[in-house]
CSV table of C-alpha atoms and ligand atoms in Angstrom, one decimal:
chain,number,residue,atom,x,y,z
A,280,MET,CA,31.8,-80.1,21.8
A,281,THR,CA,28.8,-79.1,23.9
A,282,ALA,CA,26.3,-76.5,22.8
A,283,ILE,CA,23.6,-74.7,24.9
A,284,ALA,CA,21.1,-72.8,22.8
A,285,ILE,CA,19.3,-69.9,24.4
A,286,ASP,CA,16.5,-68.2,22.5
A,287,GLY,CA,13.9,-65.7,23.4
A,288,PRO,CA,12.5,-62.3,22.7
A,289,ALA,CA,14.3,-59.0,22.9
A,290,GLY,CA,15.0,-57.8,26.5
A,291,ALA,CA,14.4,-61.1,28.3
A,292,GLY,CA,17.8,-60.7,29.8
A,293,LYS,CA,19.3,-63.4,27.5
A,294,SER,CA,22.6,-61.8,26.9
A,295,THR,CA,23.4,-60.9,30.6
A,296,ILE,CA,22.0,-64.2,32.0
A,297,ALA,CA,23.7,-66.3,29.3
A,298,ARG,CA,27.0,-64.5,29.6
A,299,CYS,CA,27.1,-65.1,33.4
A,300,ALA,CA,26.1,-68.7,33.0
A,301,ALA,CA,28.7,-69.3,30.3
A,302,LYS,CA,31.4,-67.9,32.5
A,303,ALA,CA,30.3,-70.1,35.4
A,304,ILE,CA,30.6,-73.3,33.4
A,305,GLY,CA,33.7,-72.2,31.3
A,306,PHE,CA,32.0,-72.1,27.9
A,307,ILE,CA,32.3,-69.2,25.5
A,308,TYR,CA,29.3,-67.0,25.2
A,309,VAL,CA,28.1,-66.1,21.6
A,310,ASP,CA,25.7,-63.3,21.1
A,311,THR,CA,24.3,-63.9,17.6
A,312,GLY,CA,22.1,-60.8,17.6
A,313,ALA,CA,25.4,-58.8,17.3
A,314,LEU,CA,25.9,-60.4,13.9
A,315,TYR,CA,22.5,-59.2,12.6
A,316,ARG,CA,23.2,-55.8,14.2
A,317,ALA,CA,26.5,-55.6,12.4
A,318,ILE,CA,24.7,-56.2,9.0
A,319,GLY,CA,22.0,-53.7,10.0
A,320,LEU,CA,24.7,-51.1,10.8
A,321,TYR,CA,26.4,-51.8,7.5
A,322,MET,CA,23.2,-51.2,5.6
A,323,LEU,CA,22.5,-47.9,7.5
A,324,ASN,CA,26.0,-46.7,6.8
A,325,ARG,CA,25.5,-47.5,3.1
A,326,GLY,CA,22.2,-45.5,3.1
A,327,VAL,CA,20.2,-48.6,2.3
A,328,ASP,CA,16.8,-49.5,3.9
A,329,PRO,CA,17.6,-52.5,6.1
A,330,ALA,CA,14.0,-53.9,5.6
A,331,LYS,CA,14.2,-53.9,1.8
A,332,ALA,CA,15.6,-57.3,0.6
A,333,GLU,CA,16.3,-56.1,-2.9
A,334,GLU,CA,18.5,-53.3,-1.6
A,335,VAL,CA,20.2,-55.4,1.1
A,336,ARG,CA,20.9,-58.5,-1.0
A,337,PRO,CA,23.4,-57.1,-3.5
A,338,LEU,CA,25.5,-55.5,-0.7
A,339,LEU,CA,25.9,-58.8,1.3
A,340,GLN,CA,28.9,-59.8,-0.8
A,341,GLU,CA,30.8,-56.8,0.4
A,342,VAL,CA,30.1,-57.5,4.1
A,343,ARG,CA,32.9,-59.1,6.1
A,344,ILE,CA,31.9,-60.1,9.6
A,345,SER,CA,33.9,-62.0,12.2
A,346,LEU,CA,33.8,-62.6,15.9
A,347,ALA,CA,36.8,-62.3,18.2
A,348,PHE,CA,37.0,-63.3,21.8
A,349,GLU,CA,39.1,-61.4,24.3
A,350,ASP,CA,39.0,-62.5,27.9
A,351,GLY,CA,35.8,-64.3,27.2
A,352,GLU,CA,34.2,-61.1,25.8
A,353,GLN,CA,32.9,-61.2,22.3
A,354,HIS,CA,33.9,-58.5,19.8
A,355,VAL,CA,32.2,-58.0,16.5
A,356,LEU,CA,34.4,-57.0,13.6
A,357,LEU,CA,32.7,-55.4,10.6
A,358,CYS,CA,35.1,-55.2,7.6
A,359,GLY,CA,38.0,-55.4,10.1
A,360,ARG,CA,36.6,-52.6,12.4
A,361,ASP,CA,35.4,-53.3,16.0
A,362,VAL,CA,31.8,-52.2,16.0
A,363,SER,CA,30.8,-53.8,19.3
A,364,GLN,CA,29.7,-50.5,20.9
A,365,GLU,CA,28.2,-48.9,17.8
A,366,ILE,CA,25.7,-51.6,17.2
A,367,ARG,CA,23.9,-50.9,20.6
A,368,THR,CA,21.6,-48.1,19.5
A,369,PRO,CA,17.9,-48.2,19.0
A,370,GLN,CA,18.3,-47.4,15.2
A,371,VAL,CA,20.6,-50.4,14.8
A,372,SER,CA,18.2,-52.6,16.8
A,373,MET,CA,15.5,-51.8,14.3
A,374,ALA,CA,17.8,-52.2,11.4
A,375,ALA,CA,18.9,-55.6,12.7
A,376,SER,CA,15.2,-56.7,13.0
A,377,GLY,CA,14.7,-55.6,9.4
A,378,VAL,CA,17.7,-57.5,7.9
A,379,SER,CA,17.0,-60.5,10.0
A,380,ALA,CA,13.8,-61.2,8.1
A,381,ILE,CA,15.8,-61.6,4.8
A,382,PRO,CA,16.5,-65.2,4.0
A,383,GLU,CA,19.9,-64.5,2.4
A,384,VAL,CA,21.0,-62.6,5.5
A,385,ARG,CA,20.2,-65.6,7.6
A,386,SER,CA,22.0,-68.1,5.4
A,387,PHE,CA,24.9,-65.7,5.2
A,388,LEU,CA,25.3,-65.9,9.0
A,389,PHE,CA,24.4,-69.6,9.3
A,390,SER,CA,27.8,-71.2,8.7
A,391,LEU,CA,29.6,-68.6,10.7
A,392,GLN,CA,27.5,-69.5,13.8
A,393,GLN,CA,27.8,-73.3,13.2
A,394,ASP,CA,31.5,-73.0,12.8
A,395,ILE,CA,32.0,-71.4,16.2
A,396,ALA,CA,29.9,-74.1,17.8
A,397,LYS,CA,32.0,-76.8,16.0
A,398,ARG,CA,35.2,-75.5,17.5
A,399,ASN,CA,34.1,-74.4,21.0
A,400,ASN,CA,31.8,-75.3,23.9
A,401,VAL,CA,29.2,-72.6,23.6
A,402,VAL,CA,26.3,-70.9,25.2
A,403,MET,CA,24.8,-69.3,22.1
A,404,ASP,CA,22.0,-66.8,22.3
A,405,GLY,CA,19.6,-65.7,19.5
A,406,ARG,CA,16.2,-66.3,18.2
A,407,ASP,CA,16.6,-69.5,16.1
A,408,ILE,CA,19.6,-71.2,17.7
A,409,GLY,CA,17.7,-74.3,19.1
A,410,THR,CA,15.3,-74.5,16.1
A,411,VAL,CA,17.6,-73.8,13.1
A,412,VAL,CA,21.3,-73.1,13.8
A,413,LEU,CA,22.1,-75.8,16.4
A,414,PRO,CA,19.1,-78.2,16.2
A,415,ASN,CA,21.3,-80.9,18.0
A,416,ALA,CA,22.2,-78.6,20.9
A,417,GLN,CA,22.5,-80.7,24.1
A,418,LEU,CA,20.3,-78.2,25.9
A,419,LYS,CA,17.8,-75.6,24.6
A,420,ILE,CA,16.4,-72.9,26.7
A,421,PHE,CA,13.6,-70.4,25.8
A,422,LEU,CA,14.1,-67.4,28.0
A,423,THR,CA,11.2,-65.0,28.2
A,424,ALA,CA,9.5,-62.3,30.4
A,425,SER,CA,6.5,-60.0,30.1
A,426,PRO,CA,6.8,-57.2,27.5
A,427,GLU,CA,6.4,-54.5,30.2
A,428,GLU,CA,9.2,-56.0,32.3
A,429,ARG,CA,11.4,-56.4,29.3
A,430,ALA,CA,10.8,-52.8,28.3
A,431,LYS,CA,11.5,-51.6,31.8
A,432,ARG,CA,14.9,-53.5,31.9
A,433,ARG,CA,15.9,-52.1,28.5
A,434,TYR,CA,14.9,-48.6,29.5
A,435,GLU,CA,16.9,-48.7,32.7
A,436,GLU,CA,19.9,-50.2,30.9
A,437,MET,CA,19.8,-47.3,28.3
A,438,LEU,CA,19.4,-44.7,31.0
A,439,GLU,CA,22.5,-46.1,32.8
A,440,LYS,CA,24.5,-45.8,29.6
A,441,GLY,CA,23.4,-42.1,29.4
A,442,GLN,CA,21.1,-42.6,26.4
A,443,LYS,CA,18.0,-40.4,26.4
A,444,VAL,CA,15.0,-42.5,25.9
A,445,ASP,CA,11.3,-42.6,26.7
A,446,TYR,CA,9.8,-45.7,28.3
A,447,ASN,CA,6.8,-45.8,26.0
A,448,ASN,CA,9.0,-45.7,22.9
A,449,VAL,CA,11.1,-48.5,24.3
A,450,LEU,CA,7.9,-50.6,24.9
A,451,SER,CA,6.5,-49.9,21.5
A,452,ASP,CA,9.8,-50.6,19.8
A,453,LEU,CA,10.0,-53.9,21.7
A,454,VAL,CA,6.4,-54.9,20.8
A,455,THR,CA,7.1,-54.1,17.1
A,456,ARG,CA,10.3,-56.2,17.2
A,457,ASP,CA,8.6,-59.1,18.9
A,458,TYR,CA,5.9,-59.0,16.2
A,459,ASN,CA,8.5,-58.9,13.4
A,460,ASP,CA,10.7,-61.5,14.9
A,461,SER,CA,7.9,-64.0,15.6
A,462,HIS,CA,6.0,-63.5,12.3
A,463,ARG,CA,8.7,-63.5,9.7
A,464,ALA,CA,8.5,-66.3,7.2
A,465,VAL,CA,12.1,-67.7,7.8
A,466,ALA,CA,13.3,-68.9,11.2
A,467,PRO,CA,10.6,-67.1,13.3
A,468,LEU,CA,11.1,-66.8,17.0
A,469,ILE,CA,9.4,-69.8,18.5
A,470,PRO,CA,10.5,-72.2,21.2
A,471,ALA,CA,12.1,-75.4,20.0
A,472,GLU,CA,10.0,-78.5,20.6
A,473,ASN,CA,12.3,-79.7,23.4
A,474,ALA,CA,13.2,-76.3,24.8
A,475,VAL,CA,13.0,-75.7,28.6
A,476,ILE,CA,10.8,-72.5,29.0
A,477,VAL,CA,12.2,-70.1,31.6
A,478,ASP,CA,10.1,-67.0,32.5
A,479,THR,CA,12.2,-64.4,34.3
A,480,THR,CA,9.3,-62.0,35.1
A,481,GLY,CA,9.8,-60.8,38.6
A,482,ASN,CA,13.2,-62.4,39.0
A,483,THR,CA,16.4,-60.5,39.9
A,484,LEU,CA,19.3,-61.1,37.6
A,485,GLU,CA,21.0,-63.2,40.2
A,486,GLN,CA,17.9,-65.4,40.6
A,487,SER,CA,17.7,-65.9,36.8
A,488,VAL,CA,21.4,-66.8,36.5
A,489,ALA,CA,21.1,-69.3,39.4
A,490,GLN,CA,18.0,-70.8,37.8
A,491,LEU,CA,19.8,-71.2,34.5
A,492,ILE,CA,22.9,-72.7,36.0
A,493,SER,CA,20.9,-75.2,37.9
A,494,ILE,CA,19.0,-76.3,34.8
A,495,ILE,CA,22.3,-76.7,32.9
A,496,GLN,CA,23.8,-78.7,35.8
A,497,ASN,CA,20.8,-81.0,35.9
A,498,ARG,CA,20.7,-81.6,32.1
A,499,ILE,CA,24.3,-81.9,31.0
A,500,ASN,CA,27.6,-83.2,32.3
A,501,ILE,CA,30.3,-80.6,32.6
A,502,ASP,CA,33.8,-81.7,33.6
B,638,LIG,O1,19.3,-60.1,20.4
B,638,LIG,P1,19.4,-58.7,19.7
B,638,LIG,O2,18.3,-57.7,20.2
B,638,LIG,O3,20.7,-58.1,19.7
B,638,LIG,O4,19.0,-59.1,18.2
B,638,LIG,C1,18.9,-58.1,17.2
B,638,LIG,C2,17.9,-58.5,16.1
B,638,LIG,O5,18.4,-59.6,15.4
B,638,LIG,C3,16.5,-59.0,16.6
B,638,LIG,O6,15.5,-58.1,16.2
B,638,LIG,C4,16.3,-60.4,16.0
B,638,LIG,C5,17.5,-60.7,15.2
B,638,LIG,N1,18.1,-61.9,15.5
B,638,LIG,C6,17.7,-63.0,14.8
B,638,LIG,O7,16.8,-62.9,13.9
B,638,LIG,N2,18.2,-64.3,15.0
B,638,LIG,C7,19.2,-64.4,15.9
B,638,LIG,N3,19.8,-65.6,16.1
B,638,LIG,C8,19.6,-63.3,16.7
B,638,LIG,C9,19.0,-62.1,16.5
């Protein structure tokens, strides 16, 4: 099996770019952020503060998470219910960032992610895929862009979905999440030593996808 790890900060376009690239090379696309979001959602629904390890930890044994793939699209099932849409709100983003700093949450999701990569050719996107989850991935990409550009993309994406948001809130949420994600004690967001750094600032989506596919084609053999 072949694994391509794509890590980087929130809003760098990882999911869209990785999804398109995976489709082009016939790999499945795995969005690991959705797993942390599902745990964040579970904690919010249970009225627990997602950032408080002592509150989150005891509830982990009740959480059932699995991924299903339909026509190449990933669906996240939380205790049997498809929550793929519900996890895309700003509240759940923050909750995901909170739970993701808890070591027990990370180890809870670790084998689930490794299992998928054992059974499929994957493009897996997250924060610690190249550093922790799939350290032997054949190719590691660190995808980034300036905070302002990432906030602008997020903002436009949310407006398109009809969500009412303020650009400055999106930017400050993103800066907070960047800080949390890169300063946590376990599996902080840092490029793997042998990662290819790709900065998508100023690129169109098509340019970034083309750039990623060309790096993949240069680095690994795809039948
Ligand atoms: O990629 P995303 O915005 O859906 O991720 C949601 C949160 O989950 C983000 O704040 C960081 C965390 N995360 C993580 O810690 N490790 C991963 N492999 C993926 C996401």
